[in-house]
PDB file of C-alpha atoms and ligand atoms in Angstrom:
ATOM      1  CA  UNK E 975      -0.905   0.097   0.048  1.00  0.00           C
ATOM      2  CA  UNK E 976       1.384   2.850  -1.106  1.00  0.00           C
ATOM      3  CA  UNK E 977       0.853   6.610   1.147  1.00  0.00           C
ATOM      4  CA  UNK E 978       0.549   9.767  -1.433  1.00  0.00           C
ATOM      5  CA  UNK E 979       1.158  12.951   0.000  1.00  0.00           C
ATOM      6  CA  UNK E 980       2.356  15.114  -3.064  1.00  0.00           C
ATOM      7  CA  UNK E 981      -0.226  16.351  -6.294  1.00  0.00           C
ATOM      8  CA  UNK E 982       2.984  14.854  -8.306  1.00  0.00           C
ATOM      9  CA  UNK E 983       2.952  12.057  -7.576  1.00  0.00           C
ATOM     10  CA  UNK E 984      -1.088  10.661  -7.018  1.00  0.00           C
ATOM     11  CA  UNK E 985      -0.511  12.169 -10.549  1.00  0.00           C
ATOM     12  CA  UNK E 986       1.886   9.365 -11.515  1.00  0.00           C
ATOM     13  CA  UNK E 987       0.151   6.759  -9.846  1.00  0.00           C
ATOM     14  CA  UNK E 988      -3.211   7.283 -11.415  1.00  0.00           C
ATOM     15  CA  UNK E 989      -1.315   8.067 -14.903  1.00  0.00           C
ATOM     16  CA  UNK E 990       0.234   4.252 -14.481  1.00  0.00           C
ATOM     17  CA  UNK E 991      -3.077   3.273 -13.641  1.00  0.00           C
ATOM     18  CA  UNK E 992      -5.026   4.543 -16.455  1.00  0.00           C
ATOM     19  CA  UNK E 993      -1.827   3.574 -18.775  1.00  0.00           C
ATOM     20  CA  UNK E 994      -3.102  -0.839 -17.290  1.00  0.00           C
ATOM     21  CA  UNK E 995      -6.657   0.444 -18.162  1.00  0.00           C
ATOM     22  CA  UNK E 996      -7.198  -0.372 -14.593  1.00  0.00           C
ATOM     23  CA  UNK E 997     -10.577   1.029 -13.332  1.00  0.00           C
ATOM     24  CA  UNK E 998      -9.909   2.318 -10.895  1.00  0.00           C
ATOM     25  CA  UNK E 999     -12.170   3.410  -6.541  1.00  0.00           C
ATOM     26  CA  UNK E1000     -12.147   5.850  -4.824  1.00  0.00           C
ATOM     27  CA  UNK E1001     -13.539   6.249  -1.023  1.00  0.00           C
ATOM     28  CA  UNK E1002     -12.388  10.143   0.029  1.00  0.00           C
ATOM     29  CA  UNK E1003     -12.945  10.438   4.471  1.00  0.00           C
ATOM     30  CA  UNK E1004     -12.487  12.706   6.761  1.00  0.00           C
ATOM     31  CA  UNK E1005     -10.064   9.724   8.762  1.00  0.00           C
ATOM     32  CA  UNK E1006     -10.598   8.357  12.325  1.00  0.00           C
ATOM     33  CA  UNK E1007     -11.837   4.840   9.835  1.00  0.00           C
ATOM     34  CA  UNK E1008     -14.385   1.777  11.686  1.00  0.00           C
ATOM     35  CA  UNK E1009     -16.060   0.182  10.046  1.00  0.00           C
ATOM     36  CA  UNK E1010     -18.383   1.936   8.278  1.00  0.00           C
ATOM     37  CA  UNK E1011     -16.090   3.661   6.388  1.00  0.00           C
ATOM     38  CA  UNK E1012     -14.315   0.065   5.615  1.00  0.00           C
ATOM     39  CA  UNK E1013     -17.250  -1.326   4.590  1.00  0.00           C
ATOM     40  CA  UNK E1014     -17.073   1.254   1.280  1.00  0.00           C
ATOM     41  CA  UNK E1015     -13.814   0.162   1.031  1.00  0.00           C
ATOM     42  CA  UNK E1016     -15.240  -3.186   0.641  1.00  0.00           C
ATOM     43  CA  UNK E1017     -17.449  -1.833  -1.846  1.00  0.00           C
ATOM     44  CA  UNK E1018     -14.591  -1.047  -4.004  1.00  0.00           C
ATOM     45  CA  UNK E1019     -12.026  -3.715  -3.432  1.00  0.00           C
ATOM     46  CA  UNK E1020     -15.334  -5.558  -5.358  1.00  0.00           C
ATOM     47  CA  UNK E1021     -15.869  -3.414  -7.977  1.00  0.00           C
ATOM     48  CA  UNK E1022     -12.420  -2.017  -8.579  1.00  0.00           C
ATOM     49  CA  UNK E1023      -8.408  -2.887  -9.893  1.00  0.00           C
ATOM     50  CA  UNK E1024      -7.720  -0.403  -8.072  1.00  0.00           C
ATOM     51  CA  UNK E1025      -8.587   1.093  -4.905  1.00  0.00           C
ATOM     52  CA  UNK E1026      -7.556   5.219  -3.315  1.00  0.00           C
ATOM     53  CA  UNK E1027      -8.716   6.229  -0.267  1.00  0.00           C
ATOM     54  CA  UNK E1028      -8.231   9.712   1.213  1.00  0.00           C
ATOM     55  CA  UNK E1029      -7.542  10.867   4.307  1.00  0.00           C
ATOM     56  CA  UNK E1030      -8.073  14.818   4.812  1.00  0.00           C
ATOM     57  CA  UNK E1031     -10.123  16.867   7.334  1.00  0.00           C
ATOM     58  CA  UNK E1032     -11.703  18.830   5.210  1.00  0.00           C
ATOM     59  CA  UNK E1033     -11.416  22.762   6.836  1.00  0.00           C
ATOM     60  CA  UNK E1034     -14.049  24.274   5.178  1.00  0.00           C
ATOM     61  CA  UNK E1035     -16.236  21.978   5.793  1.00  0.00           C
ATOM     62  CA  UNK E1036     -16.579  23.012   9.395  1.00  0.00           C
ATOM     63  CA  UNK E1037     -18.709  25.800  10.808  1.00  0.00           C
ATOM     64  CA  UNK E1038     -16.691  28.556  12.845  1.00  0.00           C
ATOM     65  CA  UNK E1039     -18.524  26.907  16.268  1.00  0.00           C
ATOM     66  CA  UNK E1040     -17.337  23.430  14.921  1.00  0.00           C
ATOM     67  CA  UNK E1041     -15.249  20.886  16.186  1.00  0.00           C
ATOM     68  CA  UNK E1042     -12.403  20.893  12.949  1.00  0.00           C
ATOM     69  CA  UNK E1043      -9.799  21.333  15.786  1.00  0.00           C
ATOM     70  CA  UNK E1044     -10.919  18.476  18.581  1.00  0.00           C
ATOM     71  CA  UNK E1045     -11.546  15.898  15.396  1.00  0.00           C
ATOM     72  CA  UNK E1046     -10.088  12.850  15.863  1.00  0.00           C
ATOM     73  CA  UNK E1047      -6.773  12.204  13.835  1.00  0.00           C
ATOM     74  CA  UNK E1048      -5.777   8.985  13.840  1.00  0.00           C
ATOM     75  CA  UNK E1049      -3.615   8.589  10.700  1.00  0.00           C
ATOM     76  CA  UNK E1050      -1.264   5.453  12.188  1.00  0.00           C
ATOM     77  CA  UNK E1051      -4.523   3.896  13.555  1.00  0.00           C
ATOM     78  CA  UNK E1052      -6.314   4.228  10.157  1.00  0.00           C
ATOM     79  CA  UNK E1053      -3.200   3.395   7.104  1.00  0.00           C
ATOM     80  CA  UNK E1054      -2.968   0.078   9.817  1.00  0.00           C
ATOM     81  CA  UNK E1055      -6.208  -0.496   8.815  1.00  0.00           C
ATOM     82  CA  UNK E1056      -6.278   0.275   5.848  1.00  0.00           C
ATOM     83  CA  UNK E1057      -3.506  -1.526   4.538  1.00  0.00           C
ATOM     84  CA  UNK E1058      -4.926  -4.896   5.930  1.00  0.00           C
ATOM     85  CA  UNK E1059      -8.252  -4.117   3.591  1.00  0.00           C
ATOM     86  CA  UNK E1060      -6.017  -4.614   0.894  1.00  0.00           C
ATOM     87  CA  UNK E1061      -6.397  -0.336  -0.692  1.00  0.00           C
ATOM     88  CA  UNK E1062      -3.987   0.415  -2.958  1.00  0.00           C
ATOM     89  CA  UNK E1063      -3.163   3.710  -2.369  1.00  0.00           C
ATOM     90  CA  UNK E1064      -4.552   5.907   0.765  1.00  0.00           C
ATOM     91  CA  UNK E1065      -3.770   9.917  -0.659  1.00  0.00           C
ATOM     92  CA  UNK E1066      -2.882  11.629   2.084  1.00  0.00           C
ATOM     93  CA  UNK E1067      -2.446  15.360   1.050  1.00  0.00           C
ATOM     94  CA  UNK E1068      -0.828  18.418   3.139  1.00  0.00           C
ATOM     95  CA  UNK E1069      -3.703  21.844   3.211  1.00  0.00           C
ATOM     96  CA  UNK E1070      -1.790  23.195   0.967  1.00  0.00           C
ATOM     97  CA  UNK E1071      -2.476  20.751  -1.682  1.00  0.00           C
ATOM     98  CA  UNK E1072      -6.074  21.337  -1.494  1.00  0.00           C
ATOM     99  CA  UNK E1073      -5.888  25.331  -0.987  1.00  0.00           C
ATOM    100  CA  UNK E1074      -3.026  26.516  -2.815  1.00  0.00           C
ATOM    101  CA  UNK E1075      -1.891  30.134  -1.139  1.00  0.00           C
ATOM    102  CA  UNK E1076      -4.791  32.785  -2.216  1.00  0.00           C
ATOM    103  CA  UNK E1077      -7.264  30.106  -3.193  1.00  0.00           C
ATOM    104  CA  UNK E1078     -10.343  31.746  -4.128  1.00  0.00           C
ATOM    105  CA  UNK E1079     -12.196  28.684  -6.019  1.00  0.00           C
ATOM    106  CA  UNK E1080     -15.628  27.518  -4.844  1.00  0.00           C
ATOM    107  CA  UNK E1081     -17.789  24.405  -6.477  1.00  0.00           C
ATOM    108  CA  UNK E1082     -21.580  25.004  -5.064  1.00  0.00           C
ATOM    109  CA  UNK E1083     -24.403  23.401  -5.358  1.00  0.00           C
ATOM    110  CA  UNK E1084     -28.001  25.472  -5.086  1.00  0.00           C
ATOM    111  CA  UNK E1085     -30.893  24.990  -3.876  1.00  0.00           C
ATOM    112  CA  UNK E1086     -33.294  23.209  -1.613  1.00  0.00           C
ATOM    113  CA  UNK E1087     -30.774  20.957  -1.473  1.00  0.00           C
ATOM    114  CA  UNK E1088     -28.043  23.113  -0.109  1.00  0.00           C
ATOM    115  CA  UNK E1089     -30.304  25.898   1.651  1.00  0.00           C
ATOM    116  CA  UNK E1090     -32.408  22.363   3.528  1.00  0.00           C
ATOM    117  CA  UNK E1091     -31.932  20.332   6.964  1.00  0.00           C
ATOM    118  CA  UNK E1092     -27.924  20.096   7.676  1.00  0.00           C
ATOM    119  CA  UNK E1093     -27.624  23.184   5.693  1.00  0.00           C
ATOM    120  CA  UNK E1094     -29.971  25.391   7.309  1.00  0.00           C
ATOM    121  CA  UNK E1095     -27.727  24.967  10.611  1.00  0.00           C
ATOM    122  CA  UNK E1096     -24.613  24.812   8.317  1.00  0.00           C
ATOM    123  CA  UNK E1097     -24.688  27.051   5.989  1.00  0.00           C
ATOM    124  CA  UNK E1098     -21.961  26.005   4.967  1.00  0.00           C
ATOM    125  CA  UNK E1099     -20.398  22.984   5.360  1.00  0.00           C
ATOM    126  CA  UNK E1100     -21.979  21.502   1.514  1.00  0.00           C
ATOM    127  CA  UNK E1101     -20.368  24.408  -0.343  1.00  0.00           C
ATOM    128  CA  UNK E1102     -16.929  22.731   1.518  1.00  0.00           C
ATOM    129  CA  UNK E1103     -17.888  19.473   0.670  1.00  0.00           C
ATOM    130  CA  UNK E1104     -18.839  19.552  -3.154  1.00  0.00           C
ATOM    131  CA  UNK E1105     -15.517  21.972  -3.003  1.00  0.00           C
ATOM    132  CA  UNK E1106     -12.657  19.524  -1.832  1.00  0.00           C
ATOM    133  CA  UNK E1107     -15.221  16.707  -3.065  1.00  0.00           C
ATOM    134  CA  UNK E1108     -14.082  18.314  -6.496  1.00  0.00           C
ATOM    135  CA  UNK E1109     -10.882  19.099  -6.254  1.00  0.00           C
ATOM    136  CA  UNK E1110     -10.387  14.763  -5.004  1.00  0.00           C
ATOM    137  CA  UNK E1111     -11.844  14.076  -8.305  1.00  0.00           C
ATOM    138  CA  UNK E1112      -9.607  15.918 -10.072  1.00  0.00           C
ATOM    139  CA  UNK E1113      -7.532  14.837  -9.146  1.00  0.00           C
ATOM    140  CA  UNK E1114      -7.077  10.776  -8.278  1.00  0.00           C
ATOM    141  CA  UNK E1115      -9.501  11.366 -11.701  1.00  0.00           C
ATOM    142  CA  UNK E1116     -11.694   7.686 -10.639  1.00  0.00           C
ATOM    143  CA  UNK E1117     -14.239   5.636 -12.332  1.00  0.00           C
ATOM    144  CA  UNK E1118     -16.581   4.835  -9.597  1.00  0.00           C
ATOM    145  CA  UNK E1119     -16.634   6.257  -6.441  1.00  0.00           C
ATOM    146  CA  UNK E1120     -17.977   5.511  -2.792  1.00  0.00           C
ATOM    147  CA  UNK E1121     -20.130   7.347  -0.263  1.00  0.00           C
ATOM    148  CA  UNK E1122     -21.551   5.987   2.766  1.00  0.00           C
ATOM    149  CA  UNK E1123     -26.022   6.696   3.343  1.00  0.00           C
ATOM    150  CA  UNK E1124     -24.831   7.922   6.251  1.00  0.00           C
ATOM    151  CA  UNK E1125     -24.751  11.505   5.244  1.00  0.00           C
ATOM    152  CA  UNK E1126     -27.820  11.417   3.832  1.00  0.00           C
ATOM    153  CA  UNK E1127     -28.087  14.811   2.553  1.00  0.00           C
ATOM    154  CA  UNK E1128     -24.079  15.082   1.106  1.00  0.00           C
ATOM    155  CA  UNK E1129     -24.871  11.307  -1.966  1.00  0.00           C
ATOM    156  CA  UNK E1130     -27.770  14.017  -3.064  1.00  0.00           C
ATOM    157  CA  UNK E1131     -25.424  16.577  -3.622  1.00  0.00           C
ATOM    158  CA  UNK E1132     -22.593  15.445  -4.612  1.00  0.00           C
ATOM    159  CA  UNK E1133     -24.424  12.995  -7.188  1.00  0.00           C
ATOM    160  CA  UNK E1134     -25.527  16.830  -7.759  1.00  0.00           C
ATOM    161  CA  UNK E1135     -22.492  17.737  -7.892  1.00  0.00           C
ATOM    162  CA  UNK E1136     -21.050  14.850 -10.908  1.00  0.00           C
ATOM    163  CA  UNK E1137     -23.523  15.670 -12.899  1.00  0.00           C
ATOM    164  CA  UNK E1138     -23.996  19.266 -13.147  1.00  0.00           C
ATOM    165  CA  UNK E1139     -19.495  18.867 -13.475  1.00  0.00           C
ATOM    166  CA  UNK E1140     -19.831  15.871 -15.768  1.00  0.00           C
ATOM    167  CA  UNK E1141     -17.514  14.349 -14.209  1.00  0.00           C
ATOM    168  CA  UNK E1142     -17.366  10.426 -15.562  1.00  0.00           C
ATOM    169  CA  UNK E1143     -17.882   8.862 -12.572  1.00  0.00           C
ATOM    170  CA  UNK E1144     -20.421   6.431 -11.215  1.00  0.00           C
ATOM    171  CA  UNK E1145     -21.089   7.402  -7.570  1.00  0.00           C
ATOM    172  CA  UNK E1146     -22.273   4.392  -5.468  1.00  0.00           C
ATOM    173  CA  UNK E1147     -23.758   5.204  -2.458  1.00  0.00           C
ATOM    174  CA  UNK E1148     -23.329   2.095   0.187  1.00  0.00           C
ATOM    175  CA  UNK E1149     -25.442   0.782   3.106  1.00  0.00           C
ATOM    176  CA  UNK E1150     -25.561   2.552   6.612  1.00  0.00           C
ATOM    177  CA  UNK E1151     -23.036   0.486   9.076  1.00  0.00           C
ATOM    178  CA  UNK E1152     -24.632   0.384  12.686  1.00  0.00           C
ATOM    179  CA  UNK E1153     -23.162  -1.029  15.712  1.00  0.00           C
ATOM    180  CA  UNK E1154     -25.615  -4.443  16.618  1.00  0.00           C
ATOM    181  CA  UNK E1155     -27.603  -2.347  18.970  1.00  0.00           C
ATOM    182  CA  UNK E1156     -28.537   0.290  16.339  1.00  0.00           C
ATOM    183  CA  UNK E1157     -26.590   3.152  16.580  1.00  0.00           C
ATOM    184  CA  UNK E1158     -25.376   4.033  13.389  1.00  0.00           C
ATOM    185  CA  UNK E1159     -21.323   4.168  12.824  1.00  0.00           C
ATOM    186  CA  UNK E1160     -19.620   8.417  13.125  1.00  0.00           C
ATOM    187  CA  UNK E1161     -16.425   9.048  14.170  1.00  0.00           C
ATOM    188  CA  UNK E1162     -17.838  12.183  16.175  1.00  0.00           C
ATOM    189  CA  UNK E1163     -19.058   8.811  18.227  1.00  0.00           C
ATOM    190  CA  UNK E1164     -15.555   8.871  20.012  1.00  0.00           C
ATOM    191  CA  UNK E1165     -16.501  12.248  21.651  1.00  0.00           C
ATOM    192  CA  UNK E1166     -19.390  10.409  23.909  1.00  0.00           C
ATOM    193  CA  UNK E1167     -19.226   8.939  26.840  1.00  0.00           C
ATOM    194  CA  UNK E1168     -21.314   5.652  28.063  1.00  0.00           C
ATOM    195  CA  UNK E1169     -24.624   7.799  29.509  1.00  0.00           C
ATOM    196  CA  UNK E1170     -24.509   9.488  26.355  1.00  0.00           C
ATOM    197  CA  UNK E1171     -23.785   6.890  24.041  1.00  0.00           C
ATOM    198  CA  UNK E1172     -27.018   5.523  25.401  1.00  0.00           C
ATOM    199  CA  UNK E1173     -29.104   8.943  25.050  1.00  0.00           C
ATOM    200  CA  UNK E1174     -27.883   8.847  21.711  1.00  0.00           C
ATOM    201  CA  UNK E1175     -29.310   5.342  20.458  1.00  0.00           C
ATOM    202  CA  UNK E1176     -32.319   7.983  20.498  1.00  0.00           C
ATOM    203  CA  UNK E1177     -31.889   8.639  16.655  1.00  0.00           C
ATOM    204  CA  UNK E1178     -31.879   4.889  15.706  1.00  0.00           C
ATOM    205  CA  UNK E1179     -35.113   3.458  17.670  1.00  0.00           C
ATOM    206  CA  UNK E1180     -36.136   6.610  16.326  1.00  0.00           C
ATOM    207  CA  UNK E1181     -36.262   5.722  13.028  1.00  0.00           C
ATOM    208  CA  UNK E1182     -36.545   1.567  13.758  1.00  0.00           C
ATOM    209  CA  UNK E1183     -40.070   3.681  15.220  1.00  0.00           C
ATOM    210  CA  UNK E1184     -40.593   5.083  11.838  1.00  0.00           C
ATOM    211  CA  UNK E1185     -40.128   2.257  10.488  1.00  0.00           C
ATOM    212  CA  UNK E1186     -42.220  -0.033  11.660  1.00  0.00           C
ATOM    213  CA  UNK E1187     -45.507   2.515  11.733  1.00  0.00           C
ATOM    214  CA  UNK E1188     -44.144   1.906   7.373  1.00  0.00           C
ATOM    215  CA  UNK E1189     -44.575  -2.020   7.405  1.00  0.00           C
ATOM    216  CA  UNK E1190     -48.162  -1.084   9.380  1.00  0.00           C
ATOM    217  CA  UNK E1191     -49.023   0.939   6.947  1.00  0.00           C
ATOM    218  CA  UNK E1192     -49.007   4.034   8.116  1.00  0.00           C
ATOM    219  CA  UNK E1193     -48.064   7.167   4.501  1.00  0.00           C
ATOM    220  CA  UNK E1194     -48.724  10.082   6.214  1.00  0.00           C
ATOM    221  CA  UNK E1195     -45.715  12.128   6.735  1.00  0.00           C
ATOM    222  CA  UNK E1196     -47.046  13.799   9.808  1.00  0.00           C
ATOM    223  CA  UNK E1197     -47.545   9.671  11.567  1.00  0.00           C
ATOM    224  CA  UNK E1198     -43.788   8.914  10.032  1.00  0.00           C
ATOM    225  CA  UNK E1199     -43.481  12.528  12.108  1.00  0.00           C
ATOM    226  CA  UNK E1200     -44.877  12.538  15.556  1.00  0.00           C
ATOM    227  CA  UNK E1201     -43.794   8.313  15.704  1.00  0.00           C
ATOM    228  CA  UNK E1202     -40.387   9.322  15.551  1.00  0.00           C
ATOM    229  CA  UNK E1203     -40.563  12.302  17.856  1.00  0.00           C
ATOM    230  CA  UNK E1204     -42.789   9.922  20.275  1.00  0.00           C
ATOM    231  CA  UNK E1205     -39.222   8.247  20.709  1.00  0.00           C
ATOM    232  CA  UNK E1206     -37.436  11.507  21.193  1.00  0.00           C
ATOM    233  CA  UNK E1207     -39.703  12.394  23.777  1.00  0.00           C
ATOM    234  CA  UNK E1208     -37.995   9.777  26.691  1.00  0.00           C
ATOM    235  CA  UNK E1209     -35.482  11.365  26.109  1.00  0.00           C
ATOM    236  CA  UNK E1210     -35.026  14.616  28.110  1.00  0.00           C
ATOM    237  CA  UNK E1211     -31.296  15.605  27.211  1.00  0.00           C
ATOM    238  CA  UNK E1212     -30.795  14.953  23.534  1.00  0.00           C
ATOM    239  CA  UNK E1213     -31.821  17.493  22.036  1.00  0.00           C
ATOM    240  CA  UNK E1214     -33.756  17.716  17.951  1.00  0.00           C
ATOM    241  CA  UNK E1215     -32.303  19.763  15.191  1.00  0.00           C
ATOM    242  CA  UNK E1216     -35.344  18.004  12.966  1.00  0.00           C
ATOM    243  CA  UNK E1217     -36.654  15.395  11.875  1.00  0.00           C
ATOM    244  CA  UNK E1218     -37.696  14.839   8.462  1.00  0.00           C
ATOM    245  CA  UNK E1219     -39.683  12.973   6.353  1.00  0.00           C
ATOM    246  CA  UNK E1220     -38.691  13.957   2.296  1.00  0.00           C
ATOM    247  CA  UNK E1221     -38.506  12.689  -1.333  1.00  0.00           C
ATOM    248  CA  UNK E1222     -34.725  10.911  -1.282  1.00  0.00           C
ATOM    249  CA  UNK E1223     -34.151  12.837  -4.156  1.00  0.00           C
ATOM    250  CA  UNK E1224     -35.057  15.894  -3.969  1.00  0.00           C
ATOM    251  CA  UNK E1225     -35.423  16.744  -0.279  1.00  0.00           C
ATOM    252  CA  UNK E1226     -39.001  18.499  -0.389  1.00  0.00           C
ATOM    253  CA  UNK E1227     -40.732  17.758   2.285  1.00  0.00           C
ATOM    254  CA  UNK E1228     -43.392  14.933   1.828  1.00  0.00           C
ATOM    255  CA  UNK E1229     -47.423  14.943   3.411  1.00  0.00           C
ATOM    256  CA  UNK E1230     -47.854  11.024   1.645  1.00  0.00           C
ATOM    257  CA  UNK E1231     -44.992   8.764   0.521  1.00  0.00           C
ATOM    258  CA  UNK E1232     -46.302   6.941  -2.339  1.00  0.00           C
ATOM    259  CA  UNK E1233     -43.362   4.712  -3.396  1.00  0.00           C
ATOM    260  CA  UNK E1234     -40.755   5.865  -1.102  1.00  0.00           C
ATOM    261  CA  UNK E1235     -39.371   8.462   1.410  1.00  0.00           C
ATOM    262  CA  UNK E1236     -35.589   8.950   3.932  1.00  0.00           C
ATOM    263  CA  UNK E1237     -36.517   9.545   7.142  1.00  0.00           C
ATOM    264  CA  UNK E1238     -33.797  12.917   8.524  1.00  0.00           C
ATOM    265  CA  UNK E1239     -32.621  13.233  11.965  1.00  0.00           C
ATOM    266  CA  UNK E1240     -30.077  15.456  13.476  1.00  0.00           C
ATOM    267  CA  UNK E1241     -29.833  15.769  16.631  1.00  0.00           C
ATOM    268  CA  UNK E1242     -27.709  17.216  19.616  1.00  0.00           C
ATOM    269  CA  UNK E1243     -26.299  14.524  23.023  1.00  0.00           C
ATOM    270  CA  UNK E1244     -24.381  16.981  25.061  1.00  0.00           C
ATOM    271  CA  UNK E1245     -21.860  19.204  22.510  1.00  0.00           C
ATOM    272  CA  UNK E1246     -22.349  15.996  19.825  1.00  0.00           C
ATOM    273  CA  UNK E1247     -23.586  16.736  16.993  1.00  0.00           C
ATOM    274  CA  UNK E1248     -25.313  13.584  15.655  1.00  0.00           C
ATOM    275  CA  UNK E1249     -27.403  13.051  12.408  1.00  0.00           C
ATOM    276  CA  UNK E1250     -29.230   9.641  11.307  1.00  0.00           C
ATOM    277  CA  UNK E1251     -31.193   8.439   8.446  1.00  0.00           C
ATOM    278  CA  UNK E1252     -33.605   4.904   6.922  1.00  0.00           C
ATOM    279  CA  UNK E1253     -34.808   4.806   3.877  1.00  0.00           C
ATOM    280  CA  UNK E1254     -38.735   3.628   3.032  1.00  0.00           C
ATOM    281  CA  UNK E1255     -39.641   1.674   0.336  1.00  0.00           C
ATOM    282  CA  UNK E1256     -42.873   0.334  -0.702  1.00  0.00           C
TER     283      UNK E1256
HETATM  284  P1  LIG Z  74     -16.314  10.909   6.581  1.00  0.00           P
HETATM  285  O1  LIG Z  74     -15.069  10.539   7.535  1.00  0.00           O
HETATM  286  O2  LIG Z  74     -17.207  11.259   7.971  1.00  0.00           O
HETATM  287  O3  LIG Z  74     -15.952  12.430   6.523  1.00  0.00           O
HETATM  288  O4  LIG Z  74     -16.952  10.084   5.597  1.00  0.00           O
HETATM  289  C1  LIG Z  74     -16.144   9.828   5.068  1.00  0.00           C
HETATM  290  C2  LIG Z  74     -17.909   8.252   3.725  1.00  0.00           C
HETATM  291  O5  LIG Z  74     -17.631   7.598   4.913  1.00  0.00           O
HETATM  292  C3  LIG Z  74     -18.420   8.889   3.917  1.00  0.00           C
HETATM  293  O6  LIG Z  74     -19.094   8.878   2.290  1.00  0.00           O
HETATM  294  C4  LIG Z  74     -19.798   9.198   5.007  1.00  0.00           C
HETATM  295  O7  LIG Z  74     -21.004   8.849   4.228  1.00  0.00           O
HETATM  296  C5  LIG Z  74     -19.484   7.101   5.157  1.00  0.00           C
HETATM  297  N1  LIG Z  74     -19.493   6.821   6.596  1.00  0.00           N
HETATM  298  C6  LIG Z  74     -19.276   7.503   7.605  1.00  0.00           C
HETATM  299  N2  LIG Z  74     -20.120   6.549   8.621  1.00  0.00           N
HETATM  300  C7  LIG Z  74     -20.376   5.303   8.116  1.00  0.00           C
HETATM  301  C8  LIG Z  74     -21.152   4.272   8.532  1.00  0.00           C
HETATM  302  N3  LIG Z  74     -21.479   4.497   9.582  1.00  0.00           N
HETATM  303  N4  LIG Z  74     -21.472   3.541   7.353  1.00  0.00           N
HETATM  304  C9  LIG Z  74     -21.382   3.384   5.781  1.00  0.00           C
HETATM  305  N5  LIG Z  74     -20.393   4.432   5.893  1.00  0.00           N
HETATM  306  C10 LIG Z  74     -20.803   6.396   6.664  1.00  0.00           C
END
């Protein structure tokens, strides 16, 4: 496994892979890797000839009062995990590689996709995400890029950007990996103490309550919302940012679910902001 920091070295490795007609799979991450990230790597290993993973804690997707400074930095452990998965290439760019001196170009998806839900609390977040992913796509030039459904809105925004910018990249969205008790794996779970971790189960319990109602035939957005809220009513220490029942492509709120919907939740447990979601389909 090669660990590459320099842009020119990365370009040489990518050119060699292209010349050998290798199908390149790419998994962008911010490190602090867990089984959720590794599930994306496994999918890439199955479907591609060369797997590249990037580790870059992207400063522009964090708001001024967010956790950029304390975000876990575990590069040694991360590279060991990736070596164990037989990853070919790990790209760990320096900040100046991604944001050179004087950098003033942004990539931004406009419209509801980047105004609603997460964006209401984190107005600059998606601009940071699309800018870094667009740059990484330029550098790695993958055939397929893998993202987690855990960050549902992000995956919708990335699909939009990829299509709009005519990148010839297939975007694959992989299922959320959870702990056995339901908690979605997240690098931010490290911030939780044992009591908070129990409270964090409110998110998946809320989603599972909505799923149970859906399976019993409930199709009213409001009723599904009430079912999720009822779970949170039992968790006084958890503060809900939003519960939303939306169209999975447009993110428009749904009064009535026809074929499918996404149930999205964001909530704070102590200082830690968590998100989770579930797709419900006929
Ligand atoms: P991050 O390092 O948080 O930027 O995440 C890198 C990628 O891993 C993103 O595409 C995430 O959606 C994905 N990811 C994070 N957590 C999970 C999870 N529990 N299951 C599946 N994918 C995940």
